[in-house]
XYZ file of C-alpha atoms in Angstrom:
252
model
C 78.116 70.266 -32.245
C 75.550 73.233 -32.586
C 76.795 76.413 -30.574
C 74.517 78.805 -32.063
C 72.323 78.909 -28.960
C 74.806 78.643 -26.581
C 75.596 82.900 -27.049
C 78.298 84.341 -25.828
C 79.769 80.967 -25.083
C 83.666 79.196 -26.136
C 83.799 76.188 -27.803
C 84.700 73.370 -24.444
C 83.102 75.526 -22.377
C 79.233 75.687 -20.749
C 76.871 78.245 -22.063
C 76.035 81.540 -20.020
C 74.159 80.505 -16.525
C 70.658 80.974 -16.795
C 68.786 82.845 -14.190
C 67.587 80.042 -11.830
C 71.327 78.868 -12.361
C 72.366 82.487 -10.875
C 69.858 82.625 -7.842
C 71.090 78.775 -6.898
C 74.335 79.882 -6.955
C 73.721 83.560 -5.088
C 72.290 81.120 -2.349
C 74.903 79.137 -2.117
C 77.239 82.421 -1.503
C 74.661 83.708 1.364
C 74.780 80.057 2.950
C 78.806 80.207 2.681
C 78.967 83.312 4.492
C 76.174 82.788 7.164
C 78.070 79.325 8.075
C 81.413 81.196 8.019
C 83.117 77.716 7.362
C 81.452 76.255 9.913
C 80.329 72.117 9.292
C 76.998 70.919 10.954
C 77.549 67.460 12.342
C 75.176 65.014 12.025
C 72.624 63.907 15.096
C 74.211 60.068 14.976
C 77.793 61.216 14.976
C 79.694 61.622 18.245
C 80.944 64.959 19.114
C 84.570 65.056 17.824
C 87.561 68.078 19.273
C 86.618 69.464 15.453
C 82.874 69.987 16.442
C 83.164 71.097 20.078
C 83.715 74.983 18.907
C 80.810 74.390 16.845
C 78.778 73.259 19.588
C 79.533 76.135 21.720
C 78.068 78.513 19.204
C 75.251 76.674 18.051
C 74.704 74.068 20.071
C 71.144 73.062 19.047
C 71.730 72.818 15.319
C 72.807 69.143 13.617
C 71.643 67.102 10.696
C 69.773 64.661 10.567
C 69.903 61.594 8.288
C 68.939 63.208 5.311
C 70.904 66.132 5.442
C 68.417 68.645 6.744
C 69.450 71.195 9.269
C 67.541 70.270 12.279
C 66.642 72.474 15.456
C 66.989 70.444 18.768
C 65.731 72.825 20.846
C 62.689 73.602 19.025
C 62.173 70.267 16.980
C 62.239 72.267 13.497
C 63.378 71.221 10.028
C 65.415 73.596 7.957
C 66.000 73.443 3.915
C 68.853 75.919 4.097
C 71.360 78.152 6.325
C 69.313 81.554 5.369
C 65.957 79.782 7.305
C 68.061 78.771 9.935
C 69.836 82.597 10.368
C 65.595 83.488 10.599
C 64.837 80.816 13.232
C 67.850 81.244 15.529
C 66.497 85.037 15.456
C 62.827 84.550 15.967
C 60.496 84.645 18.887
C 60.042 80.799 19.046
C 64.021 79.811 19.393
C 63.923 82.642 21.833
C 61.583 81.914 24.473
C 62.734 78.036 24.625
C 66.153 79.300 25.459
C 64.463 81.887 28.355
C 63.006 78.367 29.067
C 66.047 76.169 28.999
C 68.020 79.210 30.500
C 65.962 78.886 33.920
C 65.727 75.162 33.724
C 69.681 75.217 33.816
C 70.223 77.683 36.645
C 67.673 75.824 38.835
C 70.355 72.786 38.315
C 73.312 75.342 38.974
C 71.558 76.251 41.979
C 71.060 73.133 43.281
C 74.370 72.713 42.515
C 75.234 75.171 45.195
C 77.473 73.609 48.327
C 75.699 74.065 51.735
C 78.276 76.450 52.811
C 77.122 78.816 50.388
C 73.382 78.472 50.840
C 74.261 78.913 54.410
C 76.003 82.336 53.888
C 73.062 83.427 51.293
C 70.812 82.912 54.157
C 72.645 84.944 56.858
C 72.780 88.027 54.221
C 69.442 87.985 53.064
C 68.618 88.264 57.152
C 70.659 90.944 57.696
C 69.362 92.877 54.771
C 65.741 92.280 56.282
C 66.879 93.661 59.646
C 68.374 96.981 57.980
C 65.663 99.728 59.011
C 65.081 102.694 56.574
C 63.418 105.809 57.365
C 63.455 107.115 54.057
C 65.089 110.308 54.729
C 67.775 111.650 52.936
C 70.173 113.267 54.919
C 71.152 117.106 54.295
C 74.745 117.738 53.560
C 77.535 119.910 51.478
C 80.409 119.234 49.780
C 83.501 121.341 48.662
C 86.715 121.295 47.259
C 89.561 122.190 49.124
C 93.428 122.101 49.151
C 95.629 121.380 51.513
C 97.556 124.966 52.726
C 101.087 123.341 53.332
C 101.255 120.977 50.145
C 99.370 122.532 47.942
C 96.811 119.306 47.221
C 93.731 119.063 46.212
C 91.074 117.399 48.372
C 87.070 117.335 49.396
C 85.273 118.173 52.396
C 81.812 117.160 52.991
C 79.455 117.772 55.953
C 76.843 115.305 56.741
C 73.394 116.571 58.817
C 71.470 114.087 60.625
C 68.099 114.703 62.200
C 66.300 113.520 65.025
C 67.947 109.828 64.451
C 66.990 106.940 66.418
C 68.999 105.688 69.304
C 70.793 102.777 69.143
C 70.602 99.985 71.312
C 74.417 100.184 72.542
C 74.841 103.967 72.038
C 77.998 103.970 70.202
C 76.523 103.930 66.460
C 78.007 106.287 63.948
C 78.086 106.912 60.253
C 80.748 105.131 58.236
C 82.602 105.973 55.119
C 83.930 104.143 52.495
C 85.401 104.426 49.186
C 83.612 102.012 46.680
C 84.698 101.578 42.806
C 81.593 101.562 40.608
C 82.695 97.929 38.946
C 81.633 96.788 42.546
C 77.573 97.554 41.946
C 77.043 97.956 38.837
C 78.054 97.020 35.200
C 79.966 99.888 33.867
C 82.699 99.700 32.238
C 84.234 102.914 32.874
C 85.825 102.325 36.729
C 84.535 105.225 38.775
C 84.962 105.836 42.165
C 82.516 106.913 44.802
C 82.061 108.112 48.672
C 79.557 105.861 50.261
C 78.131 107.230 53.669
C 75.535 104.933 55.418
C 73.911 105.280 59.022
C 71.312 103.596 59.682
C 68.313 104.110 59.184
C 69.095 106.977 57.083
C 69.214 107.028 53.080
C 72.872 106.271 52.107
C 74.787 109.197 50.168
C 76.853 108.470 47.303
C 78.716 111.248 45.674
C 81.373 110.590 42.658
C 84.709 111.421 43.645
C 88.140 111.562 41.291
C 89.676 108.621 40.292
C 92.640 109.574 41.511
C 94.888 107.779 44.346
C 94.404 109.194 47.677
C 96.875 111.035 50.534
C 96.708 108.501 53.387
C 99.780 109.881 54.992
C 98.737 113.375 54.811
C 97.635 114.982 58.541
C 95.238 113.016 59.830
C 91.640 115.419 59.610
C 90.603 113.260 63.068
C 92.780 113.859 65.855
C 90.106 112.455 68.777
C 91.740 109.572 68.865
C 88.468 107.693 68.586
C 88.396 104.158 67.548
C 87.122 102.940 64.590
C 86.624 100.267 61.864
C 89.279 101.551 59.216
C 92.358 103.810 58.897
C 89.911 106.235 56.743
C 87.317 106.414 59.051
C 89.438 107.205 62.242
C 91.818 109.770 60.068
C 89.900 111.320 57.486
C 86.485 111.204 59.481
C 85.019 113.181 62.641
C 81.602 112.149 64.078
C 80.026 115.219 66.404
C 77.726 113.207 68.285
C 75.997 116.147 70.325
C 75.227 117.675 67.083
C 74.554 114.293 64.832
C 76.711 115.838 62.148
C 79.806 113.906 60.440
C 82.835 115.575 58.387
C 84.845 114.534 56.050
C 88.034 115.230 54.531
C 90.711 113.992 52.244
C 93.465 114.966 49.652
C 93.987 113.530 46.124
C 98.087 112.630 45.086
C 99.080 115.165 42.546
C-alpha cells in the first residue's frame, strides 16, 4: 500500500484526522459533557426506574423515531445536545413553562381540601378587618444589664398617640419574638421584636440571637393578665399614658 500521503502516520494505523474529522469529534466531546451521561428515551418507550431521574431533570426532552431530540413542551426538533442546551435557555422554552407553571398550580389548587379553603377564607377576612392609620409609633430602645447578675438585656419604650378606642376597652399592644425564617426567605435565622396595636404601624427591631432569661425577675409585677408568659413578665402597658415598656435579659 501507498503511505506517502498518509504523513505522520504508522503503518496499520489511520492517517492524521482531518479538520472536519476534528470539529465532529470536538462536538461529540461538548454533547458528552452537556448530557453528563445522561440517555434520552425515546417518545414510544415506557418510562423505565432508569429514566425516571432523567425525567425529573428534563422532563420535556425524548426522541423521536428517528433519533432527533424532540421538545414536548414546545414541539421543536433538535440535531444535537449543544441546540438543545440553547433552547432549554431561551425565551420560548421559558414562557411555556411560566405557562405550564400556572396551568399546574390552578390543578394544585383545586386540589385543595375544603377545610383548607375554608381557613384561607377566614384569614383573608380578618386581614381585611385590620385597620391601619399609617402612623408609626415613636419609641426608644437601649441596652441594659441586669444589676444583680450582671446580664445583658434591652429596654424599649413604645409612644402611642391619640389611639382609637376599642370597642371592649381592654386592647393593648402585644409583643412577640418572631425568627426571620418565619416571613421571609433568608437564610441567615435572625430574630426580631414584633410590637403591633392596632391600628398603629407595627415595629420590628432586630434583637440578638441569643436565648433569653425567662426566669429572671419578672419586669411586670401588676399582675395583669395576658396572652403569653412574655407579655405578662417582660411587658408593662400604662394605659393613662398609652405608652408600653419592655424589658428582657439575654443568657450569657
Amino acid at each position: 500500500m501507498d503511505y506517502q500521503n498518509r504523513a505522520g502516520s504508522k503503518k496499520g494505523s489511520g492517517g492524521i484526522a482531518s479538520s472536519s474529522q476534528e470539529n465532529l469529534h470536538r462536538r461529540k466531546q461538548v454533547e458528552d459533557l452537556l448530557k453528563d451521561g445522561e440517555e434520552v428515551p425515546y417518545s414510544f418507550q415506557g418510562i423505565s426506574k432508569e429514566d425516571e431521574e432523567l425525567s425529573k431533570k428534563n422532563p420535556y426532552i425524548y426522541k423521536n423515531h428517528a433519533g432527533r431530540l424532540v421538545c414536548k413542551l414546545c414541539n421543536t426538533i433538535h440535531m444535537s445536545w449543544t441546540s438543545v442546551e440553547r433552547h432549554l435557555e431561551g425565551k420560548k422554552h421559558g414562557l411555556n413553562l411560566i405557562r405550564r407553571g400556572g396551568t399546574t398550580s390552578s390543578q394544585q389548587q383545586d386540589a385543595v381540601s375544603p377545610e383548607e379553603l375554608k381557613f384561607k377564607k377566614t384569614v383573608e377576612q380578618l386581614r381585611s378587618q385590620i385597620k391601619d392609620n399609617g402612623i408609626v409609633p415613636n419609641y426608644q430602645v437601649a441596652k441594659v444589664r441586669d444589676p444583680t447578675t450582671n446580664s445583658r438585656g434591652i429596654a424599649m419604650r413604645v409612644i402611642y398617640t391619640n389611639p382609637e378606642p376599642s370597642e371592649d376597652g381592654g386592647d393593648r399592644p402585644y409583643v412577640r419574638i418572631m425568627s426571620s425564617l418565619e416571613f421571609t426567605r433568608e437564610e441567615s435565622d435572625k430574630k426580631y421584636l414584633i410590637i403591633a396595636f392596632e391600628p398603629f404601624k407595627a415595629i420590628a427591631i432586630e434583637i440578638p440571637n441569643e436565648e433569653i432569661l425567662t426566669n429572671s425577675a419578672a419586669f411586670n409585677t401588676s399582675g395583669a393578665k395576658s396572652v403569653d408568659d412574655f407579655n405578662s413578665k417582660f411587658t408593662y402597658w400604662d394605659e393613662d399614658n398609652q405608652t408600653l415598656y419592655v424589658q428582657f435579659f439575654f443568657k450569657d
